[in-house]
XYZ file of C-alpha atoms in Angstrom:
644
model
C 80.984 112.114 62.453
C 83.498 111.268 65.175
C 84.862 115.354 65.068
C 81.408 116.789 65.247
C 80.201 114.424 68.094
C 83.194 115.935 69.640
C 82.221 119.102 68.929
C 78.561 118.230 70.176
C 80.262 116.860 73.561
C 82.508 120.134 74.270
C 79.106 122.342 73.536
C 76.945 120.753 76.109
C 79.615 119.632 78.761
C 81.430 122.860 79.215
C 78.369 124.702 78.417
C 76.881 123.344 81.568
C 79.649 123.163 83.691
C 80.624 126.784 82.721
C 77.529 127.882 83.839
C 77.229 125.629 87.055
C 81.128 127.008 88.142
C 79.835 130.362 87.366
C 76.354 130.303 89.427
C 78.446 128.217 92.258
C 81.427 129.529 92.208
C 82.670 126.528 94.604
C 86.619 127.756 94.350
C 85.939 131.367 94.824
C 86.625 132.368 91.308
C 85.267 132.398 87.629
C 88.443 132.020 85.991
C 87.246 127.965 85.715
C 83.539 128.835 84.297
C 84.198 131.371 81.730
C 87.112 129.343 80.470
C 84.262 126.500 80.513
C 81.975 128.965 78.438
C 84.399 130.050 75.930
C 85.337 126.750 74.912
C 81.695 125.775 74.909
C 81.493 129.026 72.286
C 84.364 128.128 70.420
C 83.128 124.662 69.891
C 79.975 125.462 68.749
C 81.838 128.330 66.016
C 83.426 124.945 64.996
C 80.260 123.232 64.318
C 78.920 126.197 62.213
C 81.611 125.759 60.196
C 81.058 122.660 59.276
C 77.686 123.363 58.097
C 79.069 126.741 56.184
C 82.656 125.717 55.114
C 84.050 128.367 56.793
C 87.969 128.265 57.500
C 87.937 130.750 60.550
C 85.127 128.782 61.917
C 87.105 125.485 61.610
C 90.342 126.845 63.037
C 88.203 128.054 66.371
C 86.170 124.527 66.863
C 89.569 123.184 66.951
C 90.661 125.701 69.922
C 87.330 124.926 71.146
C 87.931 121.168 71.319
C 91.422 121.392 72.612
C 90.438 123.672 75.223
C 87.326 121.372 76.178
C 89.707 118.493 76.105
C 92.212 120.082 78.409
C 89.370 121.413 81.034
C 87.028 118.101 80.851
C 89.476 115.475 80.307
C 93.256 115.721 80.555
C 93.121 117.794 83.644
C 90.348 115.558 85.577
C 92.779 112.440 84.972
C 95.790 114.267 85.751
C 94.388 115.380 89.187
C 92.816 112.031 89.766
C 96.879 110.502 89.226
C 97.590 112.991 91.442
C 95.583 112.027 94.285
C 96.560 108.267 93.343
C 100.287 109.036 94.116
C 99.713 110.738 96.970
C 98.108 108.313 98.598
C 100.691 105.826 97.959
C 103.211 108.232 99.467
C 104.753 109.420 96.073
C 104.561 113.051 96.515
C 107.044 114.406 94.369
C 104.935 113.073 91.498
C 101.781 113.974 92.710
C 102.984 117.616 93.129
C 104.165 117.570 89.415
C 100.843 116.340 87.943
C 98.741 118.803 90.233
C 101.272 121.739 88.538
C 100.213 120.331 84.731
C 96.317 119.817 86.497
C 96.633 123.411 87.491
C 97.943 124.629 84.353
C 95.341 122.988 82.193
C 92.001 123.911 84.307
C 92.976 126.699 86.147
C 90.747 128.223 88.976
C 89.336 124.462 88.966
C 90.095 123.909 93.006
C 93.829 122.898 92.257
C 94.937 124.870 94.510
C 93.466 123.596 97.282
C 94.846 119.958 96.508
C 98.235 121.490 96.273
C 97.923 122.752 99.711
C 96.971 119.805 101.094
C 99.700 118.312 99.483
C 102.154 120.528 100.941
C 100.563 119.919 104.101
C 101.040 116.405 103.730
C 104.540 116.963 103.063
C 105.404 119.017 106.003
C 103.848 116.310 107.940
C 106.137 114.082 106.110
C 109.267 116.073 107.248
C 107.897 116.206 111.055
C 106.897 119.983 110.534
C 103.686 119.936 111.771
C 103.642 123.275 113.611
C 102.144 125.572 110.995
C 98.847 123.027 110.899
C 98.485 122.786 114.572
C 98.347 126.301 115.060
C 95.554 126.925 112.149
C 93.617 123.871 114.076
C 94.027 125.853 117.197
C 93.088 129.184 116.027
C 90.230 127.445 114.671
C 89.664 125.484 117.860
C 88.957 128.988 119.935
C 86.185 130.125 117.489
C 84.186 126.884 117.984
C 81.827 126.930 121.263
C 83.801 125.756 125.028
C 81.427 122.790 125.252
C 80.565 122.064 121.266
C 82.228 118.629 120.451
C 84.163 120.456 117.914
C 86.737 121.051 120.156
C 87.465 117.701 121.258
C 87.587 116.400 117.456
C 90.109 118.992 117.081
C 92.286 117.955 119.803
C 92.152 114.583 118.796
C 92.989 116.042 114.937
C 96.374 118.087 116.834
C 97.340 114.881 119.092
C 96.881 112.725 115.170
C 98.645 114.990 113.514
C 101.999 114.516 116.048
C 101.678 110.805 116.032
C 101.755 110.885 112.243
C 104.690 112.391 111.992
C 106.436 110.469 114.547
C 106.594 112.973 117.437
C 105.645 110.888 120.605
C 106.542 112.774 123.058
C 104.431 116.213 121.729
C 101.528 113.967 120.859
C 101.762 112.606 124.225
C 102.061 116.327 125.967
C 99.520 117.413 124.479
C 97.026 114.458 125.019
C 97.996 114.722 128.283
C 96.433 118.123 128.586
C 93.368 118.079 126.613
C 92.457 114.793 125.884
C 93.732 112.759 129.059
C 91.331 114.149 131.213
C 88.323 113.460 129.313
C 88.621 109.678 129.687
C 88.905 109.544 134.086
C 85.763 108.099 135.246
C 83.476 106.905 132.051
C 80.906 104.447 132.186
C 81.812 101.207 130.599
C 77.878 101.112 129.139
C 78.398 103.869 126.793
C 76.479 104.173 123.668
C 79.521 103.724 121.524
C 83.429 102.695 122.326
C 84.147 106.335 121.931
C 81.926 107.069 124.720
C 83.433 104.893 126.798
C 87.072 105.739 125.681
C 86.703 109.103 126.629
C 88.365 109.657 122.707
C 88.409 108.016 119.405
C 89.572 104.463 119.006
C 92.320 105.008 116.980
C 93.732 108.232 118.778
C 93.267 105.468 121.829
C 95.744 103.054 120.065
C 98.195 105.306 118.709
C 98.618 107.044 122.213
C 99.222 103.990 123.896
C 101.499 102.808 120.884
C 103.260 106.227 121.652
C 104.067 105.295 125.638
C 105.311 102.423 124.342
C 107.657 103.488 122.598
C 108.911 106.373 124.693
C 109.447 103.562 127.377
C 106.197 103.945 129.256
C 104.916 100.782 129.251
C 102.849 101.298 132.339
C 100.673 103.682 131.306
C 100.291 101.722 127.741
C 99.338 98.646 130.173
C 96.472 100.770 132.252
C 95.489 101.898 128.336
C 95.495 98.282 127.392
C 93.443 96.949 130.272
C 90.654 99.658 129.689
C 90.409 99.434 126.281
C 89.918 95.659 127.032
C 87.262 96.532 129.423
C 85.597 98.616 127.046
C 85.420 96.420 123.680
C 83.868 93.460 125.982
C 81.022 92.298 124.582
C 81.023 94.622 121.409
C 80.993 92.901 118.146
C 81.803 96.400 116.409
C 85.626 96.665 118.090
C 87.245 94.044 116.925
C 89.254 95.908 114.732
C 90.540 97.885 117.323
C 91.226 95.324 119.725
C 93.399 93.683 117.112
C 95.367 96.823 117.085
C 95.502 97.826 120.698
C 96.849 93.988 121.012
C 98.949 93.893 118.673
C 101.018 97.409 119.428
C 101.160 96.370 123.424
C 102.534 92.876 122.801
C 104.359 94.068 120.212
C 106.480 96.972 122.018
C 106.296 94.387 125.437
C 108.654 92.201 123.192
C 106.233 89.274 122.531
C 106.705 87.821 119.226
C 105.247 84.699 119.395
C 101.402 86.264 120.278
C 102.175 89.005 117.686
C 102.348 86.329 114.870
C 99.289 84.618 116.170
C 97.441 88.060 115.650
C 99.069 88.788 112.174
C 98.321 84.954 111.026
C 96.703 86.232 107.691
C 93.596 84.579 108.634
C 92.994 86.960 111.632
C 94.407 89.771 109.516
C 93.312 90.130 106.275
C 92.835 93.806 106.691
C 96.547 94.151 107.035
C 99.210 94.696 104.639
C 102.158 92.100 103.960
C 104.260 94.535 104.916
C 102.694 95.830 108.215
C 102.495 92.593 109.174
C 105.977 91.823 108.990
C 107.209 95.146 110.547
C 105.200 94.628 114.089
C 106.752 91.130 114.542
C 110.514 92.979 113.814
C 109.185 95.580 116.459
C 108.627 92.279 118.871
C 111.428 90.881 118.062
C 113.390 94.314 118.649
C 111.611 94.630 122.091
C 112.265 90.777 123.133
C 115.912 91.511 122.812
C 116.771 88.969 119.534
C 117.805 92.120 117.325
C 119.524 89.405 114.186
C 116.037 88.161 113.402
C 114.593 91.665 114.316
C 117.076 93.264 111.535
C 115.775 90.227 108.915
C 112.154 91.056 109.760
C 112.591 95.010 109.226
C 114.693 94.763 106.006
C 111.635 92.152 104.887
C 109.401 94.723 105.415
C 111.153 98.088 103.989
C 111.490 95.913 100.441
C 107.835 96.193 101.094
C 106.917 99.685 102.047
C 107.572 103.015 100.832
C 106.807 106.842 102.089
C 106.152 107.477 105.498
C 106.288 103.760 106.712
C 109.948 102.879 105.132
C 111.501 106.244 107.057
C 109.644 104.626 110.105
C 111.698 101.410 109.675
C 114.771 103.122 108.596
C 114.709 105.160 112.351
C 114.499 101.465 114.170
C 116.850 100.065 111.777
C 119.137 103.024 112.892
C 118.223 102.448 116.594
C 118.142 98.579 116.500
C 122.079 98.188 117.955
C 121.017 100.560 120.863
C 117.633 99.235 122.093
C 117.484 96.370 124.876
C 115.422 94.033 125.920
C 111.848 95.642 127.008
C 111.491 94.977 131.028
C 108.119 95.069 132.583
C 107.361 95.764 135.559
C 104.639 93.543 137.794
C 101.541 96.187 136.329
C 102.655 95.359 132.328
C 103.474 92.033 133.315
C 99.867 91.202 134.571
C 98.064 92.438 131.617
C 100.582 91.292 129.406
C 99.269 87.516 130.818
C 95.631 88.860 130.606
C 95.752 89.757 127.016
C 97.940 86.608 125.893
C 95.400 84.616 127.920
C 92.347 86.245 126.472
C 90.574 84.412 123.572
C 92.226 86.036 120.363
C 89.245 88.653 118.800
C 87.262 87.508 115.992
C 88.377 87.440 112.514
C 87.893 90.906 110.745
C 85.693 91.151 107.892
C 86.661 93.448 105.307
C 83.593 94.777 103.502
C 83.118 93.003 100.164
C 84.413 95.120 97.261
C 81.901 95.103 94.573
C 83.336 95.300 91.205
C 81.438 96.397 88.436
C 81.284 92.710 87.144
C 78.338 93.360 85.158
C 79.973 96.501 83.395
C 82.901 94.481 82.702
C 81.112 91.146 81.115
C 78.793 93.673 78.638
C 82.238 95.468 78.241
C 83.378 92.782 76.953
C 80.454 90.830 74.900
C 80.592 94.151 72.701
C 84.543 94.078 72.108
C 84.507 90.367 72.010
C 82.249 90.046 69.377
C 83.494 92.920 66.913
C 86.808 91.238 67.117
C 85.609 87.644 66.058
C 83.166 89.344 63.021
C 86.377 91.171 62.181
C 88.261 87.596 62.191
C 85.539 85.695 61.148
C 83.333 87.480 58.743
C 84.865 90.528 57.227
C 84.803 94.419 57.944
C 81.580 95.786 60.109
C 80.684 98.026 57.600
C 79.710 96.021 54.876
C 76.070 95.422 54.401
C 76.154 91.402 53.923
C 78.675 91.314 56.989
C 75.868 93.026 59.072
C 73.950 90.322 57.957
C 75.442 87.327 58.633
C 76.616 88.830 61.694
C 72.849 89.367 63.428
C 72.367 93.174 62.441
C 68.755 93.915 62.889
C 67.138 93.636 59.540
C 63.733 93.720 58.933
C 62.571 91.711 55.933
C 64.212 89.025 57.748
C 62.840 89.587 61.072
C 59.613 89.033 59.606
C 60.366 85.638 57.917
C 60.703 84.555 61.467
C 64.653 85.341 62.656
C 63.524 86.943 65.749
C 66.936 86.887 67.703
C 68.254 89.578 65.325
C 66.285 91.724 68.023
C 68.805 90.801 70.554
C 72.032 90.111 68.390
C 71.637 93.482 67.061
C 72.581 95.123 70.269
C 75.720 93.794 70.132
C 76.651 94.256 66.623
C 78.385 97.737 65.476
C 79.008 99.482 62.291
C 82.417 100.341 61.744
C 85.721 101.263 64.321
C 83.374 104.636 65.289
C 80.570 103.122 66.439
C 81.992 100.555 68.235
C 84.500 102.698 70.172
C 82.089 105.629 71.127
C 79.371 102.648 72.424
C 82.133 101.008 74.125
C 83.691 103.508 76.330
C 79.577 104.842 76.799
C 78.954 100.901 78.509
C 81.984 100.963 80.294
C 81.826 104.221 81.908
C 78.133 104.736 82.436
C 77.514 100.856 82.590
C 79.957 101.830 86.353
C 77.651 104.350 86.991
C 74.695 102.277 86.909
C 76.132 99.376 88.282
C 77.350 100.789 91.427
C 73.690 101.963 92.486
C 71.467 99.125 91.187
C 74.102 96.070 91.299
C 75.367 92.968 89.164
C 71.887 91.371 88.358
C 69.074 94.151 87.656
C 72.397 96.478 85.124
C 72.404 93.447 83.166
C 68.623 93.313 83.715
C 68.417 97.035 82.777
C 70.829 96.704 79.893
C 69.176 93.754 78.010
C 65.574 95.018 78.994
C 66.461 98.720 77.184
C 68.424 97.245 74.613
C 65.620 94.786 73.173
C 62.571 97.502 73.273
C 65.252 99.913 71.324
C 65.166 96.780 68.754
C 62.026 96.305 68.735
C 60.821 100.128 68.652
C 63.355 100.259 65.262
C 62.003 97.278 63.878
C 58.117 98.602 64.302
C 58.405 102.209 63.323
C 62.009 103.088 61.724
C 62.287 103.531 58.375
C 66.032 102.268 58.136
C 65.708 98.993 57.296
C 69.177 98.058 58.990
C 69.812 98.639 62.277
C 72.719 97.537 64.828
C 74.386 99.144 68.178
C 74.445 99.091 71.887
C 72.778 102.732 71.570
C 69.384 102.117 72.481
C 70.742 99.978 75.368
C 73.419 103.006 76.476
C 70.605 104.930 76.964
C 68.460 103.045 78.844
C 71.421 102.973 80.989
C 71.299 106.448 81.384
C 67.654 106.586 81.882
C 67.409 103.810 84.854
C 70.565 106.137 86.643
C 68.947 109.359 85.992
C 65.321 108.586 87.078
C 67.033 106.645 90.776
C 69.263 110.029 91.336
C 66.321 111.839 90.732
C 63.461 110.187 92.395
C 65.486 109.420 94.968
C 68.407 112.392 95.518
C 68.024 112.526 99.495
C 70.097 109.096 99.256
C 72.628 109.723 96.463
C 73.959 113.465 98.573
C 77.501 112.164 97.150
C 76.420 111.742 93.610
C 74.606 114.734 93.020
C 77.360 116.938 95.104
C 79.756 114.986 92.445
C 78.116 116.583 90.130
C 76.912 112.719 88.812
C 73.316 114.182 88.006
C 74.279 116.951 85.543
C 77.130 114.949 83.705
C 74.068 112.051 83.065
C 71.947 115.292 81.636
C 74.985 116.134 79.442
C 75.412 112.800 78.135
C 72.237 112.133 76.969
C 71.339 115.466 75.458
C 74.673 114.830 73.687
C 73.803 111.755 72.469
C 70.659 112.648 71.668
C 71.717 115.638 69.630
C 74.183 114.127 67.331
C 71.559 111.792 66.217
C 69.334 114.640 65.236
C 72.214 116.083 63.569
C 72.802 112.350 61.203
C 69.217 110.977 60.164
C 70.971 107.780 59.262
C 70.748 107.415 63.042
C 68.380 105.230 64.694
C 66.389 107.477 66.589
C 63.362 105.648 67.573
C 65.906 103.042 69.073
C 67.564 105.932 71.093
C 64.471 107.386 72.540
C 62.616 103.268 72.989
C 65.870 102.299 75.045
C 65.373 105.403 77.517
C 62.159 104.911 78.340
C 62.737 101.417 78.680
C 65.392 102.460 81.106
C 63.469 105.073 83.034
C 60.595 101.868 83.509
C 62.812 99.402 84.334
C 65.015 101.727 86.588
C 61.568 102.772 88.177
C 60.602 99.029 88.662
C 64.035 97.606 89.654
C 65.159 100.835 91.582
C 66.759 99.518 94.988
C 65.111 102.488 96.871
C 61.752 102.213 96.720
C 59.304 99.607 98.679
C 59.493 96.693 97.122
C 63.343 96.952 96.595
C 63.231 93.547 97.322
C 60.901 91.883 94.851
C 62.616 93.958 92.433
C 66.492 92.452 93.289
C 64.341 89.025 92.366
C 62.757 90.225 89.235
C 66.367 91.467 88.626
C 68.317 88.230 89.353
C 65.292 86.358 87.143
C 65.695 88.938 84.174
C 69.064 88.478 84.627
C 69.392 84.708 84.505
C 67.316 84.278 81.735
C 68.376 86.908 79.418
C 72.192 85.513 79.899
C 70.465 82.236 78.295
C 68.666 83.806 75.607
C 71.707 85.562 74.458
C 73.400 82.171 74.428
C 70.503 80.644 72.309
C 70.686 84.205 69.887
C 74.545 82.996 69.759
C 73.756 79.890 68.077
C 71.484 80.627 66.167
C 73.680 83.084 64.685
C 76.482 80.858 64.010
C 74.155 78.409 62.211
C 72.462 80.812 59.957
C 74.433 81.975 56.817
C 73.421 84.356 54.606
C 72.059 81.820 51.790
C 69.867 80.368 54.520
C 68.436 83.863 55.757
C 67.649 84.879 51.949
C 66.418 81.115 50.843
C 63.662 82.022 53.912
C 60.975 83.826 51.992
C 58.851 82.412 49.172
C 61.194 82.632 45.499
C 59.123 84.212 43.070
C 60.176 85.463 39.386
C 60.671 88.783 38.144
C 60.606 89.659 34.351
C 63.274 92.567 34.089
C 62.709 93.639 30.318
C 64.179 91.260 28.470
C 65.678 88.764 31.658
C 64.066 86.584 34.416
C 65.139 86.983 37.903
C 64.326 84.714 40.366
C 64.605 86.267 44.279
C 62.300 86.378 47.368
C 58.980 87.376 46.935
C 58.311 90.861 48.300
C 61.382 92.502 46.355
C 60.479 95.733 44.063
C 61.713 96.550 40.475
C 63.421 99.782 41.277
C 63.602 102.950 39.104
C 63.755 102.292 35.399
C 65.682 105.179 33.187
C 67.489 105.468 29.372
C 70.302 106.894 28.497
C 69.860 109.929 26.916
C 72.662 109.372 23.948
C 72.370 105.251 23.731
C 69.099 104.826 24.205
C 69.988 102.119 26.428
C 67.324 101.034 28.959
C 68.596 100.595 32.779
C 65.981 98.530 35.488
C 66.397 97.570 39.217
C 65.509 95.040 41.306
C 65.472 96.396 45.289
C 65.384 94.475 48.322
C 63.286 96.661 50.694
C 65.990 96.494 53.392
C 68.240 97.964 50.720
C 70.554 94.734 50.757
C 70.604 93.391 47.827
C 69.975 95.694 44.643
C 70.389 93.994 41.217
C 70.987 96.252 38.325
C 70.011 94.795 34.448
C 71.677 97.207 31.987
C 71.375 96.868 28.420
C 75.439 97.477 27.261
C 76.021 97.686 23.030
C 78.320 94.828 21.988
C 80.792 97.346 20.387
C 82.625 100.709 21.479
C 80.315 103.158 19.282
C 82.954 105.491 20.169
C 85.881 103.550 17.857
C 83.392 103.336 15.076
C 82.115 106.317 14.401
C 85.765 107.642 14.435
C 86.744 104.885 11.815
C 83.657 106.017 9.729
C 84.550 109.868 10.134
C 88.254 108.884 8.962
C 87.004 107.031 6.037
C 84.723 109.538 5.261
């Protein structure tokens, strides 16, 4: 089952990726697509052959699968580590797993990554020439009075201060971005407008003076950029920094620590921290506890920042004491005077808390039934674990309509339901939020219960299936109702992978009838309802964050109810329920709950031996009365033919 839901999964996926690479063509190539499409076609050769038992058929679904494997999976997460390295400043690895990304999806936009990369690292080294000149270029085929221009300059001056170059970044400010901030109105609509140029270009210029011994012009720099974040509750951030980087290279250490107390910068690294009060204490003149503070901070840093300390640990026996001159020296006093800028809030990050707690539940409880009770796919572990079953459903043990979601069949079932919560339980989580996922996830996963225990015909049922896809219904009606907000998503390509997922799911339940169907499709229209209802987008968003805490709340406490209930109910007590009635099978009495049905009756054809069973309708319990002769007929009639 696993191999052919594989199978299934390579089909779809790269069958609609193939085609949307193909139709898009967002690299410039179709190397990506038809790879997409012929591992799509290989896979489905493989699934024929399971069907027809053909060897050649086999051997290509297994190229199909490894190819699908190596385009949808192993190169995704091998570019994704890439782009984690890089940004903490391990290139050399980052290169290396773009090279095996490259290898394994070619044509797949690589190669643009690797460039980047490269450009990163030529920034790294200080060689920043070959980028400025394709920003200039660039810059003289955008209109003489389109913004465009300016956000380029500001991009060129960036691109010099982050790799160190003062003096060029200050040259070339000098000539195209200076002269845009003379004369602005300190009422602008935002601090840019005032500025004249972007905060942070602001700060890192005036950083730059600093440290090319202009302290002057980072004072006049300082005293505007007070002026202009007066009264603006959005530029605290940058105040902190402006503040910071003057006092800092004006050799004040004791006002630098009051602005990196953690308290007033939590937005700050440990490390960053610790390197501005070395570059205070370099400035003030005390180089000892300067060369304590930067060695503090290198153990801390790596990339780009430790080369930065390693130049002022190199320069720290040559630099003296900074000396200002009456202009720094005034607004040195105004800024260490000046109440200190308000705390800066860091936006909350919102971890998928609901994702991981349902996560969780389902792992959680297939370990302690695998402790506890015995292996998931036995039929009277089901039972006493709270699999949905429905001859005891009706005898009045409703819960098994919510226990059942979190009960699996076998290592299979719980692993491919497990990584389907986790991964689209993110997805859903990150647009509708803690409360209304659980809400969503309970809400599909009880009508997918219900919906098996009114029309299936399997008598058993257990699984976070009906549930998974509710998930997927509540995220794909929101992205679709509501695409103009979710640009990000859908250029992510979120939309299409939810459309592959569920028509994969869906199809390898068609393909296994054992498969609870009407639990499948129950769960997703529960989903598309409840994602309709609870949707965050729509007008009464917030009634429906209420109805999604509520839901929330109390199906948390019915679970915990179900929970008991489960662990007070053995299997004696759920089969003592029903009415005992007897049963006359031929020649034996057989007491069991009423509503059981004497099975097929048959006689074998040499013994004449009659055979009769006795069938729970959920197909629990079967008891088989077989008449068996008292002696081997075999032995005797051998002893008679001998004697004979």
């Amino acid at each position: 089952m696993f191999y052919e839901y594989a199978l299934i999964s390579v089909v779809i996926a790269s069958g609609y990726w193939g085609y949307y690479f193909l139709r898009h063509q967002p690299h410039g190539t179709l190397t990506f697509g038809m790879m997409q499409l012929t591992a799509a076609a290989m896979a489905g050769l493989g699934l024929l052959g399971r069907s027809y038992e053909q060897p050649i058929l086999g051997a290509c679904g297994a190229i199909g699968l490894g190819g699908g494997a190596c385009l949808l999976v192993i190169g995704p997460l091998a570019r994704g580590a890439a782009r984690r390295f890089a940004a903490s400043e391990r290139v050399a690895i980052a290169s290396r797993l773009l090279d095996l990304a490259e290898l394994l999806a070619p044509g797949s936009g690589v190669a643009e990554e690797k460039a980047l990369l490269a450009a990163m690292k030529e920034i790294r080294e200080g060689r920043v020439e070959p980028t400025v000149n394709a920003l200039i270029a660039a810059k003289h085929q955008v209109p003489a009075d389109a913004g465009a221009r300016q956000a380029i300059d500001e991009r060129i001056a960036m691109l010099y201060l982050a790799a160190y170059r003062w003096r060029d970044a200050i040259d070339y400010a000098e000539q195209h971005l200076i002269p845009n901030t003379r004369d602005r109105a300190l009422d602008g609509m935002s601090l840019r407008d005032v500025l004249g140029i972007a905060p942070p270009v602001w700060i890192e210029l005036l950083g730059a003076y600093g440290r090319t011994g202009d302290l002057d012009q980072a004072a006049r720099m300082m005293a505007r950029l007070e002026d202009a974040c007066t009264g603006r509750e959005d530029a605290s951030l940058w105040l902190h920094r402006g503040r910071m980087v003057f006092l800092a290279l004006a050799g004040r250490p004791d006002a630098v620590r009051t602005l990196v107390d953690p308290r007033r910068s939590r937005h700050m690294t440990p490390a960053a921290r610790t390197y501005w009060v070395a570059v205070a204490l370099q400035h003030h003149g005390d180089l000892e506890a300067a060369g304590v503070e930067f060695q503090r901070a290198r153990s801390r840093s790596r990339g780009r920042p430790r080369d930065l300390i390693d130049e002022a640990i190199a320069r720290l026996p040559a630099t003296n004491a900074a000396q200002l001159s009456p202009v720094a020296t005034e607004v040195v006093a105004k800024v260490e005077a000046a109440p200190p800028p308000p705390p800066i809030r860091l936006p909350k990050s919102h971890l998928p808390w609901a994702t991981y707690a349902i996560t969780a539940s389902v792992l959680g409880v297939a370990g302690l039934i695998a402790l506890l009770v015995g292996p998931s796919s036995d039929p009277g572990v089901l039972l006493r674990s709270g699999a949905m079953v429905r001859g005891r459903v009706d005898d009045g043990e409703w819960w098994r309509l919510i226990s059942c979601v979190f009960v699996h069949v076998g290592p299979v079932h719980l692993i491919v339901n497990a990584i389907g919560v986790y991964f689209l339980g993110k997805v859903l989580e990150e647009i509708f939020g803690t409360s209304r996922t659980i809400a969503i996830y309970l809400g599909a996963g009880l009508a997918g219960a219900v919906a098996s225990y009114l029309a299936s015909p399997i008598g058993v049922s257990a699984g976070a299936s009906g549930a998974i896809f509710g998930v997927l219904g509540a995220a794909f009606i929101e992205l679709t109702l509501h695409r103009g907000r979710y640009r990000a998503a859908w250029k992510r390509g979120m939309w299409g992978g939810l459309l592959v997922v569920t028509i994969a799911q869906a199809g390898i339940g068609f393909l296994y009838p054992v498969i609870d169907q009407w639990a499948h499709g129950a769960g997703l229209v529960a989903g598309v309802l409840l994602g309709t209802l609870l949707s965050p987008s729509v007008r009464w968003a917030r009634v429906g964050a209420i109805a999604g805490h509520v839901i929330a709340v109390a199906g948390v406490v019915v679970v915990a109810i179900v929970a008991v209930q489960i662990a007070r109910t053995s299997i004696a007590d759920s089969l003592a329920r029903p009415a005992l009635v007897r049963y006359d099978l031929d020649d034996m009495a057989v007491t069991a709950p009423a509503g059981w049905a004497e099975g097929r009756r048959s006689i074998e054809p040499t013994t004449r031996l009659r055979t009769t069973e006795l069938v729970d309708p959920d197909n629990l319990v079967i008891i088989v009365v077989a008449h068996t002769p008292s002696i081997d007929t075999t032995v005797t009639l051998g002893e008679w033919v001998s004697y004979s």
